[in-house]
Coordinates of N, CA and C in Angstrom, one line a residue:
M1 N 21.6 -8.1 -20.4 CA 20.6 -6.9 -20.3 C 21.4 -6.0 -19.2
E2 N 21.2 -4.7 -20.2 CA 21.0 -3.4 -19.6 C 20.5 -2.9 -17.9
R3 N 21.8 -2.8 -17.2 CA 20.8 -2.6 -15.7 C 21.1 -1.5 -15.1
I4 N 20.1 -0.7 -15.0 CA 19.7 0.4 -14.2 C 19.6 0.5 -12.8
E5 N 20.5 1.3 -12.3 CA 20.2 1.0 -10.8 C 19.4 2.8 -10.3
G6 N 18.3 2.4 -9.9 CA 17.7 3.8 -9.2 C 16.5 3.5 -8.6
H7 N 16.1 4.6 -8.2 CA 14.2 4.1 -7.5 C 13.3 3.7 -8.3
L8 N 12.5 2.8 -8.2 CA 11.6 2.1 -9.0 C 10.4 2.9 -9.2
Y9 N 10.6 3.5 -8.2 CA 9.0 4.5 -7.7 C 9.3 5.8 -8.8
D10 N 10.4 6.2 -9.1 CA 10.6 7.4 -10.5 C 10.2 6.8 -11.5
Y11 N 10.2 5.7 -11.7 CA 9.7 5.3 -13.0 C 7.7 4.5 -13.2
P12 N 7.3 5.8 -12.9 CA 5.6 5.2 -12.7 C 4.9 4.4 -13.4
K13 N 4.9 4.8 -14.9 CA 4.8 3.7 -15.8 C 4.8 2.2 -15.5
Y14 N 6.3 2.0 -15.2 CA 6.8 0.6 -15.2 C 6.0 0.0 -13.7
Y15 N 6.1 1.0 -12.6 CA 5.7 0.5 -11.3 C 3.9 0.2 -11.6
D16 N 3.6 1.2 -12.1 CA 1.5 1.3 -12.2 C 1.4 0.1 -12.8
L17 N 2.2 -0.6 -14.0 CA 1.8 -1.4 -14.3 C 1.9 -3.1 -13.4
I18 N 3.5 -3.1 -13.0 CA 3.3 -4.2 -11.8 C 2.4 -4.3 -10.9
F19 N 2.2 -3.2 -10.3 CA 1.2 -3.2 -9.0 C 0.0 -2.4 -8.9
G20 N -0.5 -2.2 -10.5 CA -2.0 -2.1 -10.7 C -2.6 -3.5 -11.8
D21 N -2.1 -4.1 -12.0 CA -2.6 -5.1 -12.9 C -3.6 -6.2 -12.2
D22 N -3.2 -6.0 -10.6 CA -4.5 -6.6 -10.6 C -5.8 -6.0 -9.4
W23 N -5.7 -4.7 -9.7 CA -6.5 -3.7 -9.4 C -8.1 -4.2 -8.8
K24 N -8.9 -5.0 -9.8 CA -9.9 -5.4 -9.3 C -10.8 -6.0 -8.4
A25 N -9.6 -7.2 -7.5 CA -10.2 -7.4 -6.3 C -9.7 -6.7 -5.2
E26 N -8.8 -5.8 -5.4 CA -9.1 -4.7 -4.1 C -9.6 -3.9 -4.3
F27 N -10.2 -3.4 -5.6 CA -11.2 -2.4 -5.3 C -12.5 -2.6 -5.4
D28 N -13.2 -3.9 -5.5 CA -14.1 -5.1 -5.0 C -13.8 -4.9 -3.4
F29 N -13.2 -5.5 -2.8 CA -12.5 -5.8 -1.4 C -12.8 -4.2 -1.0
L30 N -12.3 -3.7 -0.9 CA -12.8 -1.9 -0.4 C -14.0 -1.1 -0.3
Q31 N -15.0 -1.8 -1.7 CA -16.0 -1.5 -1.8 C -16.8 -2.0 -0.7
N32 N -16.2 -3.5 -0.5 CA -17.4 -4.3 0.4 C -17.3 -3.9 1.8
C33 N -15.7 -3.4 1.9 CA -15.2 -3.6 3.4 C -16.5 -1.9 3.7
F34 N -16.3 -1.2 2.7 CA -16.9 -0.2 2.9 C -18.6 -0.6 3.6
K35 N -18.9 -1.2 2.6 CA -20.2 -1.4 3.2 C -20.8 -2.3 4.4
K36 N -19.8 -2.9 4.6 CA -19.7 -4.0 5.7 C -19.8 -3.1 7.0
H37 N -18.2 -2.8 7.1 CA -17.5 -2.2 8.2 C -17.9 -0.8 9.0
A38 N -18.1 0.1 7.4 CA -18.1 1.6 8.1 C -19.7 1.8 8.9
T39 N -19.7 2.3 9.7 CA -20.9 2.7 10.4 C -21.4 4.5 9.5
R40 N -21.0 4.7 8.7 CA -21.6 5.8 8.0 C -21.5 5.6 6.5
K41 N -22.2 6.0 5.8 CA -22.0 6.2 4.5 C -20.5 6.3 3.5
V42 N -19.9 5.9 2.7 CA -18.5 6.1 2.4 C -18.3 6.8 1.0
K43 N -18.3 7.9 0.7 CA -18.6 8.6 -0.3 C -16.8 9.8 -0.4
S44 N -16.5 10.0 0.8 CA -14.8 10.6 0.6 C -14.1 9.4 0.9
L45 N -12.4 9.6 0.0 CA -11.9 8.5 0.1 C -10.5 9.4 0.3
F46 N -9.3 8.5 1.0 CA -7.7 9.6 1.0 C -7.2 7.8 1.3
E47 N -6.3 8.1 0.2 CA -5.0 6.8 -0.1 C -3.3 7.6 0.7
P48 N -2.8 7.4 1.4 CA -1.8 7.8 2.6 C -0.8 6.7 1.1
A49 N 0.5 7.5 0.9 CA 1.6 6.7 0.0 C 0.5 6.6 -1.1
C50 N -0.4 7.2 -1.8 CA -1.1 6.8 -2.7 C -0.3 6.4 -4.1
G51 N 1.1 6.6 -4.3 CA 1.8 6.1 -5.4 C 1.4 6.9 -6.8
T52 N 0.9 5.7 -7.7 CA 0.6 6.3 -9.0 C -1.0 6.3 -9.0
G53 N -1.8 6.0 -8.2 CA -3.0 6.6 -7.9 C -3.9 5.2 -8.7
R54 N -3.3 3.7 -8.8 CA -4.0 2.8 -9.3 C -5.5 2.4 -9.2
L55 N -5.5 2.7 -7.8 CA -6.7 2.9 -7.3 C -7.3 3.7 -7.1
L56 N -7.1 5.1 -6.8 CA -7.9 6.5 -7.0 C -8.4 6.3 -8.1
I57 N -8.0 6.2 -9.5 CA -8.5 6.4 -10.3 C -9.9 5.6 -10.9
K58 N -9.8 4.1 -10.3 CA -10.7 3.2 -10.5 C -12.0 3.9 -9.4
L59 N -11.7 4.3 -8.1 CA -12.6 4.9 -7.2 C -13.5 5.7 -7.9
A60 N -12.4 6.5 -8.3 CA -12.8 8.3 -8.7 C -13.9 7.7 -9.9
Q61 N -13.7 6.8 -10.6 CA -14.5 6.5 -11.8 C -15.9 5.8 -11.3
A62 N -16.0 5.2 -9.6 CA -17.2 4.4 -9.5 C -17.9 5.6 -8.5
G63 N -17.2 6.7 -8.5 CA -18.2 8.1 -7.6 C -17.5 8.6 -6.8
Y64 N -16.6 8.1 -6.0 CA -16.2 8.6 -4.9 C -15.4 9.4 -5.0
K65 N -15.4 10.6 -3.9 CA -14.4 12.0 -4.0 C -13.0 11.3 -3.5
V66 N -11.8 11.6 -4.1 CA -10.6 11.1 -3.8 C -9.8 11.8 -3.7
A67 N -8.7 11.5 -2.9 CA -7.1 12.1 -2.5 C -6.5 11.5 -2.1
G68 N -5.1 11.7 -2.0 CA -3.9 11.1 -1.7 C -2.7 11.9 -1.3
N69 N -1.4 11.4 -0.9 CA -0.6 12.2 -0.7 C 0.7 10.6 -1.2
D70 N 2.1 11.3 -1.9 CA 3.2 10.5 -1.7 C 4.1 11.1 -1.5
L71 N 5.4 10.8 -0.9 CA 6.8 11.5 -1.1 C 7.6 12.2 -2.7
N72 N 6.7 11.0 -3.8 CA 7.7 10.7 -4.8 C 6.8 11.8 -6.0
Q73 N 7.5 12.7 -6.4 CA 7.1 13.8 -7.0 C 6.9 12.9 -8.9
H74 N 7.7 12.2 -9.1 CA 7.3 11.4 -10.7 C 5.9 10.7 -10.3
A75 N 5.3 10.0 -9.1 CA 4.5 9.0 -8.8 C 3.0 10.0 -8.6
I76 N 3.4 10.9 -8.5 CA 1.9 12.0 -7.9 C 1.8 12.7 -9.3
K77 N 2.8 13.3 -10.1 CA 2.2 13.6 -11.4 C 1.4 12.5 -12.4
Y78 N 2.0 11.4 -12.1 CA 1.8 10.6 -13.0 C 0.1 10.3 -12.4
C79 N -0.4 10.2 -11.4 CA -1.4 10.0 -10.4 C -2.2 11.1 -11.1
N80 N -1.9 12.3 -10.6 CA -2.7 14.0 -11.4 C -2.8 13.6 -12.9
D81 N -2.1 13.4 -13.6 CA -2.3 13.2 -15.2 C -3.4 12.6 -15.0
R82 N -3.1 11.2 -14.7 CA -4.2 10.6 -15.1 C -5.9 10.9 -14.3
L83 N -6.1 11.2 -13.1 CA -6.9 11.9 -12.6 C -7.6 12.9 -13.6
E84 N -6.7 13.7 -14.0 CA -7.3 14.9 -15.0 C -7.8 14.7 -16.5
R85 N -6.9 13.3 -16.7 CA -7.4 13.0 -18.2 C -8.7 12.5 -17.7
G86 N -9.3 11.7 -16.7 CA -10.6 11.1 -16.5 C -11.7 12.1 -16.2
G87 N -11.1 13.5 -16.1 CA -12.0 14.8 -15.6 C -12.4 14.6 -14.5
F88 N -11.5 14.4 -13.4 CA -11.5 14.4 -12.0 C -10.4 15.6 -11.5
P89 N -10.8 16.4 -10.5 CA -9.3 17.1 -10.0 C -8.2 16.4 -9.7
R90 N -7.1 17.2 -9.7 CA -5.4 16.8 -9.1 C -5.5 17.0 -8.1
S91 N -6.3 15.7 -7.4 CA -6.6 15.9 -5.7 C -4.7 15.0 -5.4
A92 N -4.2 14.8 -5.7 CA -2.6 13.9 -5.1 C -1.9 15.1 -4.6
E93 N -1.5 15.0 -3.5 CA -0.4 15.8 -3.2 C 1.1 15.3 -2.7
L94 N 1.8 16.2 -2.9 CA 3.1 15.7 -2.4 C 3.5 15.9 -0.7
G95 N 3.7 15.0 -0.3 CA 3.5 14.8 1.4 C 3.9 13.9 1.7
D96 N 3.9 14.0 3.5 CA 4.6 12.3 4.2 C 3.4 12.3 4.5
M97 N 3.5 10.3 4.5 CA 2.3 10.0 5.3 C 2.2 10.0 6.5
S98 N 3.2 10.5 7.4 CA 3.6 10.5 8.8 C 3.4 11.9 9.2
D99 N 3.2 13.0 8.8 CA 2.7 14.4 8.5 C 1.8 14.6 7.8
F100 N 0.7 14.8 8.0 CA -0.4 15.5 7.2 C -1.8 16.2 7.9
K101 N -2.4 16.5 7.0 CA -3.9 17.0 7.9 C -4.6 17.9 6.5
L102 N -6.3 16.9 6.5 CA -6.5 18.0 5.7 C -7.4 18.2 5.7
K103 N -7.6 19.2 5.1 CA -8.9 19.8 5.3 C -10.4 19.7 5.7
R104 N -10.7 19.0 5.1 CA -11.5 18.3 5.4 C -11.8 16.8 6.0
P105 N -12.2 16.2 7.1 CA -12.3 14.5 7.2 C -13.3 13.6 5.9
V106 N -12.5 12.5 6.2 CA -13.1 11.8 5.0 C -13.9 10.7 5.8
D107 N -14.3 10.0 4.8 CA -15.3 8.6 5.2 C -14.2 7.2 5.4
A108 N -13.3 7.5 4.5 CA -12.1 6.0 4.6 C -11.4 6.5 4.2
A109 N -10.3 5.5 4.6 CA -8.5 5.3 3.9 C -8.1 4.2 3.8
F110 N -7.5 4.1 3.0 CA -6.7 2.8 2.5 C -5.2 2.7 2.4
N111 N -4.4 1.7 2.4 CA -3.1 1.6 2.4 C -3.1 0.4 2.2
T112 N -2.6 -0.5 1.2 CA -3.0 -1.8 1.3 C -1.7 -2.8 1.2
I113 N -0.9 -1.7 0.3 CA 0.7 -3.0 -0.2 C 1.7 -2.7 0.4
N114 N 1.6 -2.9 1.8 CA 2.9 -2.8 2.8 C 3.3 -1.4 2.7
S115 N 3.1 -0.5 2.1 CA 3.7 1.2 1.8 C 4.2 1.5 3.1
F116 N 3.0 1.1 4.7 CA 3.2 1.7 5.8 C 4.3 1.2 6.6
R117 N 5.1 0.2 5.9 CA 6.4 -0.5 6.3 C 7.3 0.1 6.1
H118 N 7.4 1.6 5.0 CA 8.4 2.5 4.7 C 8.8 3.2 5.7
L119 N 7.6 3.5 6.7 CA 8.0 4.4 7.8 C 8.9 3.9 8.5
P120 N 10.1 4.9 8.6 CA 11.4 3.7 9.4 C 11.5 3.8 11.1
S121 N 10.2 4.0 12.2 CA 10.4 4.1 13.5 C 9.0 4.0 13.9
E122 N 9.1 3.5 15.2 CA 7.5 3.7 15.9 C 7.4 5.0 15.9
A123 N 7.6 5.8 15.7 CA 7.4 7.6 16.4 C 6.8 7.6 14.8
A124 N 7.1 7.4 13.7 CA 7.0 8.1 12.3 C 5.7 7.2 12.4
A125 N 5.3 5.7 12.7 CA 3.8 5.1 12.6 C 3.1 5.8 13.6
E126 N 3.8 5.7 14.4 CA 2.3 6.0 15.4 C 2.0 7.3 14.8
N127 N 2.9 8.6 14.7 CA 1.8 9.9 14.3 C 1.5 9.3 12.8
H128 N 1.5 8.5 11.8 CA 0.9 7.9 10.6 C -0.4 7.7 11.0
L129 N -0.6 7.3 12.3 CA -2.0 6.2 12.2 C -2.6 7.5 13.1
K130 N -2.1 8.2 13.8 CA -3.1 9.5 14.2 C -3.5 10.6 13.5
C131 N -2.9 10.8 12.1 CA -2.7 11.5 11.3 C -4.2 11.0 10.8
V132 N -4.3 9.8 10.1 CA -5.2 8.8 9.5 C -6.4 9.4 10.3
A133 N -6.3 9.1 11.7 CA -7.5 8.9 12.8 C -8.2 10.7 12.7
E134 N -7.1 11.5 12.7 CA -7.4 12.8 12.9 C -8.4 12.8 11.3
A135 N -7.8 11.9 10.2 CA -8.3 12.7 9.3 C -10.0 12.0 8.8
L136 N -10.2 10.9 9.8 CA -11.5 10.4 9.4 C -12.7 10.7 10.4
K137 N -14.0 10.5 9.4 CA -15.1 10.8 10.4 C -15.4 9.6 11.1
P138 N -15.6 10.2 12.3 CA -16.9 9.1 13.4 C -17.7 8.1 12.5
G139 N -16.8 6.7 12.6 CA -17.3 5.5 11.8 C -16.6 5.4 10.5
G140 N -16.1 5.9 9.9 CA -15.3 5.9 8.9 C -14.0 4.9 9.2
L141 N -13.5 4.4 8.2 CA -12.5 3.3 8.3 C -11.2 3.2 7.9
Y142 N -10.0 2.8 8.2 CA -8.9 3.2 7.4 C -8.5 1.2 7.2
I143 N -8.6 1.0 6.3 CA -7.8 -0.2 5.8 C -6.3 -0.5 5.2
L144 N -5.6 -1.3 6.2 CA -4.4 -1.3 6.0 C -3.9 -2.8 5.9
G145 N -2.9 -2.9 5.1 CA -2.7 -3.7 4.7 C -0.9 -4.4 4.7
L146 N -0.8 -4.9 5.6 CA 1.1 -4.8 5.8 C 1.1 -6.9 5.8
H147 N 2.8 -6.9 5.7 CA 3.4 -8.2 5.9 C 3.7 -8.4 7.6
L148 N 3.3 -8.6 8.5 CA 4.2 -9.2 9.9 C 4.8 -10.2 9.8
T149 N 5.6 -9.8 10.7 CA 7.0 -10.9 10.9 C 6.9 -12.1 11.7
P150 N 6.7 -13.5 11.0 CA 6.0 -14.6 11.9 C 7.3 -14.8 12.9
T151 N 6.8 -15.4 14.0 CA 7.7 -15.7 15.2 C 7.5 -17.4 15.1
K152 N 6.8 -17.7 14.5 CA 7.2 -19.3 13.9 C 6.8 -19.6 12.7
G153 N 7.7 -20.5 12.2 CA 7.9 -21.2 10.6 C 8.9 -20.2 9.9
E154 N 8.9 -20.7 8.5 CA 9.5 -19.5 7.8 C 9.1 -18.8 7.3
P155 N 9.3 -17.3 7.3 CA 8.8 -16.1 6.8 C 9.4 -16.7 4.5
M156 N 7.9 -15.8 4.1 CA 8.2 -15.5 2.8 C 9.7 -14.7 2.7
Q157 N 10.5 -15.7 1.9 CA 11.6 -14.7 1.1 C 11.6 -13.9 0.1
S158 N 10.9 -14.4 -0.6 CA 11.0 -14.2 -2.2 C 9.4 -14.0 -3.2
E159 N 9.3 -13.0 -4.3 CA 8.3 -12.9 -4.6 C 8.4 -12.6 -6.4
S160 N 7.8 -13.6 -7.2 CA 7.9 -13.2 -8.5 C 6.7 -12.6 -9.0
W161 N 6.3 -12.0 -10.1 CA 5.2 -11.9 -11.0 C 5.2 -10.8 -12.1
S162 N 4.6 -11.1 -12.9 CA 4.6 -10.3 -14.1 C 3.4 -9.8 -14.5
A163 N 3.5 -8.8 -15.6 CA 2.6 -8.1 -15.5 C 2.5 -7.6 -17.4
R164 N 1.4 -7.4 -18.5 CA 1.7 -7.3 -19.8 C 0.7 -5.8 -19.7
R165 N 1.0 -5.0 -20.7 CA 0.0 -4.2 -21.2 C 0.6 -3.5 -22.4
G166 N -0.3 -4.2 -23.7 CA 0.0 -3.9 -25.0 C 1.8 -4.4 -25.5
N167 N 2.3 -3.7 -26.0 CA 3.8 -4.6 -26.4 C 4.8 -4.4 -25.1
L168 N 4.2 -3.8 -23.9 CA 5.3 -3.9 -22.7 C 4.9 -4.9 -21.4
Q169 N 6.0 -5.4 -21.6 CA 6.0 -6.3 -20.5 C 6.8 -6.7 -19.5
I170 N 6.6 -6.7 -18.0 CA 7.8 -6.4 -16.9 C 7.7 -7.8 -16.2
N171 N 8.7 -8.2 -15.6 CA 8.8 -9.7 -14.9 C 9.4 -8.7 -13.7
S172 N 9.1 -8.9 -12.2 CA 8.9 -8.4 -11.4 C 9.5 -9.3 -10.1
H173 N 10.9 -9.4 -9.8 CA 11.1 -10.1 -8.4 C 11.4 -9.0 -7.1
M174 N 11.0 -9.7 -6.1 CA 11.4 -9.1 -4.8 C 12.1 -10.1 -3.9
Q175 N 13.6 -9.7 -3.2 CA 14.0 -10.6 -2.5 C 14.4 -10.2 -1.3
S176 N 14.3 -11.0 -0.1 CA 14.7 -10.1 1.1 C 15.7 -11.0 1.5
I177 N 16.8 -9.9 1.7 CA 18.3 -10.3 1.7 C 18.8 -10.3 3.0
C178 N 18.8 -9.7 4.3 CA 18.6 -9.9 5.5 C 17.5 -9.0 6.4
T179 N 17.5 -9.8 7.4 CA 16.6 -9.3 8.6 C 17.1 -9.3 9.9
D180 N 17.3 -7.8 10.2 CA 17.4 -7.5 11.5 C 16.4 -6.9 12.7
L181 N 15.9 -8.3 13.5 CA 15.1 -8.2 14.3 C 15.4 -7.0 15.5
K182 N 16.2 -7.2 15.7 CA 16.6 -6.3 17.1 C 16.5 -4.4 16.2
K183 N 17.0 -4.4 15.5 CA 17.0 -2.5 14.4 C 15.5 -2.7 14.0
R184 N 14.7 -3.8 13.7 CA 13.1 -3.8 13.4 C 13.1 -3.7 11.6
N185 N 14.5 -4.2 11.2 CA 14.7 -3.6 9.8 C 14.9 -4.7 8.7
E186 N 14.2 -5.2 7.7 CA 14.0 -6.0 6.6 C 14.9 -5.3 5.6
H187 N 15.9 -5.6 4.8 CA 16.4 -5.0 3.7 C 16.2 -6.1 2.4
L188 N 15.3 -5.6 1.5 CA 14.9 -6.3 0.2 C 15.9 -5.3 -1.1
E189 N 16.0 -6.5 -1.9 CA 15.9 -6.1 -3.6 C 15.3 -6.3 -4.3
M190 N 14.8 -5.4 -5.2 CA 14.1 -5.6 -6.3 C 13.9 -5.6 -8.1
T191 N 13.6 -6.0 -8.6 CA 14.1 -5.9 -10.1 C 12.9 -6.1 -11.1
F192 N 12.6 -5.1 -12.0 CA 11.8 -5.1 -12.8 C 12.8 -5.2 -14.1
D193 N 12.4 -6.6 -15.4 CA 12.8 -7.0 -16.3 C 12.2 -6.1 -17.0
V194 N 12.4 -5.7 -18.1 CA 11.4 -4.4 -18.9 C 11.6 -4.5 -20.5
Y195 N 10.7 -5.5 -21.0 CA 10.6 -5.4 -22.1 C 10.0 -4.5 -23.3
T196 N 10.2 -4.1 -23.8 CA 9.5 -3.3 -24.9 C 10.3 -3.6 -26.8
P197 N 9.0 -3.6 -27.5 CA 9.7 -3.9 -29.1 C 11.1 -3.0 -29.0
S198 N 11.5 -2.4 -28.6 CA 13.0 -2.3 -28.9 C 13.8 -2.1 -28.2
R199 N 13.4 -2.6 -27.1 CA 14.3 -2.4 -26.2 C 14.3 -3.5 -24.5
Q200 N 15.4 -4.0 -24.0 CA 15.4 -4.9 -22.8 C 16.4 -4.3 -22.4
F201 N 15.3 -4.2 -20.8 CA 16.6 -3.5 -19.8 C 16.0 -4.1 -18.4
Q202 N 17.0 -4.3 -16.9 CA 16.2 -4.2 -15.9 C 16.5 -3.0 -15.0
L203 N 15.3 -2.7 -14.3 CA 15.7 -1.5 -13.4 C 16.0 -2.4 -11.5
F204 N 16.8 -1.7 -11.0 CA 17.7 -2.3 -9.8 C 17.2 -1.5 -8.8
D205 N 16.4 -1.5 -7.9 CA 16.5 -0.9 -6.2 C 16.5 -1.7 -5.4
T206 N 16.8 -1.2 -4.2 CA 16.7 -1.5 -2.5 C 15.6 -0.8 -1.9
M207 N 15.5 -1.5 -0.7 CA 14.6 -0.6 0.3 C 14.4 -1.1 1.7
D208 N 14.0 -0.8 2.3 CA 14.1 -1.2 3.8 C 12.4 -1.1 4.0
Y209 N 12.1 -2.0 5.1 CA 11.0 -2.2 5.5 C 11.4 -2.2 7.2
R210 N 10.3 -1.4 7.4 CA 10.4 -1.9 9.2 C 9.5 -3.3 9.6
T211 N 9.9 -3.9 10.4 CA 9.5 -5.2 10.6 C 8.2 -5.1 11.7
Y212 N 7.5 -6.1 11.5 CA 6.3 -5.8 12.8 C 6.1 -7.5 13.4
T213 N 6.5 -8.1 14.2 CA 5.5 -9.2 15.0 C 4.0 -9.1 15.3
A214 N 3.3 -9.8 15.2 CA 2.0 -9.4 16.2 C 1.8 -8.8 16.9
P215 N 2.8 -9.1 18.1 CA 2.6 -7.9 19.4 C 3.1 -6.7 19.2
Q216 N 4.0 -6.8 18.3 CA 4.3 -5.8 18.4 C 3.8 -4.4 17.4
F217 N 3.0 -5.3 16.8 CA 1.7 -3.8 15.2 C 0.9 -3.9 16.7
K218 N 0.4 -5.1 17.8 CA -0.5 -4.8 18.4 C -0.3 -3.7 19.4
K219 N 0.4 -3.9 19.9 CA 1.4 -2.5 20.8 C 1.2 -0.9 19.9
L220 N 1.8 -1.0 18.5 CA 1.3 0.3 17.9 C -0.1 0.7 18.2
L221 N -1.0 0.1 17.9 CA -1.9 0.3 17.7 C -2.9 0.7 19.1
S222 N -2.2 0.2 20.5 CA -2.9 0.6 21.1 C -2.5 2.2 21.8
K223 N -1.4 2.8 21.0 CA -1.2 3.6 21.3 C -1.8 4.8 20.9
V224 N -3.0 4.1 19.5 CA -4.2 5.4 18.8 C -5.2 4.6 19.1
P225 N -6.1 4.9 20.3 CA -7.4 4.3 20.8 C -8.2 4.3 20.1
E226 N -8.3 5.8 19.1 CA -9.1 6.1 18.3 C -10.1 5.1 17.5
L227 N -8.6 4.5 16.7 CA -9.1 3.2 16.1 C -9.1 1.8 16.4
E228 N -10.3 1.5 16.1 CA -10.7 0.0 16.8 C -10.4 -0.7 15.7
V229 N -10.1 -2.1 16.0 CA -9.6 -3.1 14.9 C -11.4 -3.9 14.9
V230 N -11.9 -3.6 13.7 CA -13.0 -4.5 13.8 C -13.2 -5.5 12.8
E231 N -12.0 -5.7 12.0 CA -12.2 -7.2 11.4 C -10.7 -7.2 10.7
L232 N -10.5 -8.9 10.3 CA -9.2 -9.2 10.0 C -9.1 -9.8 8.7
Y233 N -8.6 -9.3 7.6 CA -8.6 -10.3 6.2 C -7.1 -10.5 6.0
D234 N -6.7 -11.7 4.9 CA -6.1 -11.7 4.3 C -5.4 -11.4 3.0
F235 N -4.6 -11.1 2.6 CA -4.1 -10.7 0.9 C -5.2 -11.6 0.1
M236 N -5.8 -12.3 -0.2 CA -6.9 -13.0 -0.7 C -7.8 -11.9 -1.2
Y237 N -8.6 -11.2 0.4 CA -9.6 -10.1 -0.1 C -10.8 -10.7 -0.3
E238 N -11.0 -11.9 0.2 CA -12.4 -12.5 0.2 C -13.0 -12.0 1.7
M239 N -14.2 -11.7 1.2 CA -15.0 -10.9 2.7 C -15.8 -12.0 3.3
D240 N -15.6 -13.4 2.5 CA -16.1 -14.7 3.7 C -15.1 -15.3 4.6
F241 N -13.6 -14.8 4.0 CA -12.8 -15.1 5.1 C -11.9 -14.7 6.0
T242 N -12.2 -14.6 7.1 CA -12.2 -13.7 7.9 C -10.8 -14.6 8.9
I243 N -9.8 -13.9 9.3 CA -8.7 -14.4 9.9 C -8.7 -14.3 11.2
E244 N -7.8 -15.0 12.1 CA -7.2 -14.6 13.5 C -5.7 -14.3 13.3
I245 N -4.8 -13.9 13.9 CA -3.5 -14.0 14.4 C -2.7 -15.0 14.7
D246 N -1.9 -15.7 14.7 CA -1.4 -16.5 15.4 C 0.5 -15.9 15.0
A247 N 1.5 -17.0 15.6 CA 2.5 -16.9 15.6 C 3.0 -17.1 14.1
R248 N 2.5 -17.9 13.4 CA 3.2 -18.0 11.7 C 1.6 -17.2 10.5
T249 N 1.3 -16.1 10.9 CA 0.8 -15.0 10.2 C 1.2 -14.4 9.6
E250 N 1.6 -14.0 8.6 CA 2.0 -12.7 7.6 C 1.4 -11.9 6.9
D251 N 0.5 -12.2 6.2 CA -0.6 -11.3 5.3 C -1.7 -11.1 6.1
V252 N -1.8 -9.8 6.5 CA -2.9 -9.2 7.2 C -3.5 -8.1 6.9
V253 N -4.6 -7.7 6.2 CA -5.6 -6.6 6.3 C -6.6 -6.1 7.7
F254 N -5.9 -5.0 8.4 CA -6.7 -4.8 9.7 C -7.9 -3.8 8.9
I255 N -8.9 -3.9 9.4 CA -9.9 -3.2 8.9 C -9.9 -2.5 10.4
L256 N -10.0 -0.7 10.2 CA -9.8 -0.1 11.5 C -10.6 1.0 11.5
R257 N -11.7 1.0 12.7 CA -12.7 1.9 12.4 C -12.6 3.2 13.6
K258 N -13.0 4.3 12.9 CA -13.1 5.4 13.9 C -13.8 5.4 14.7
K259 N -13.7 5.9 16.3 CA -14.8 5.6 17.3 C -15.6 7.0 17.2

């Protein structure tokens, strides 16, 4: 199979298929959180690191006013083209999730699939949370999903999944190669095996995620007191199944509310 090394984010059509295939569970979960945990009616939304806008388009279609930012120009174009085709404004902007300011505050923000861990330093992570806090109206929510590094037990080392749309099929595999807890870095490899009627090839990329143990993330949150933790869920997105974090916990969705 032909192998192409590059950034997976530069291939938004393939990225969107793999990460957008199970949008419904997240879509329902977000709306349920808005109703249950926000102390204001949620009408306007912002997604930092929005990528291809796999959720923004669905939320726009549901009647929300949506916007987002991302560092990848290919993803932003894909997102805006999709919004425009749906009759919505091209509201995604090229921008840094740790350095942005909205013209008008929103009712809720969300970042659900570990994009937060792309931020390379404590300062960048703190700046991101401060930007989000400033972007939210009082009583608004920030729904943040990430993998914590467990301090007991063996962490999850790999994940594989597949998705199909018409004649396009992609098999994806993500593998943790090495983790340096002192440097707070996890190095990963990810592949997309792409199958079309006329071609088969593999996209290969590497990425680095900042690591967070539960105490480390708690310490980070303490630096942004404007955001309070109101509930915790896991990546099953079940509203009647809340969690408590212990030394073995990995998948967490933090429901943060602006004071």
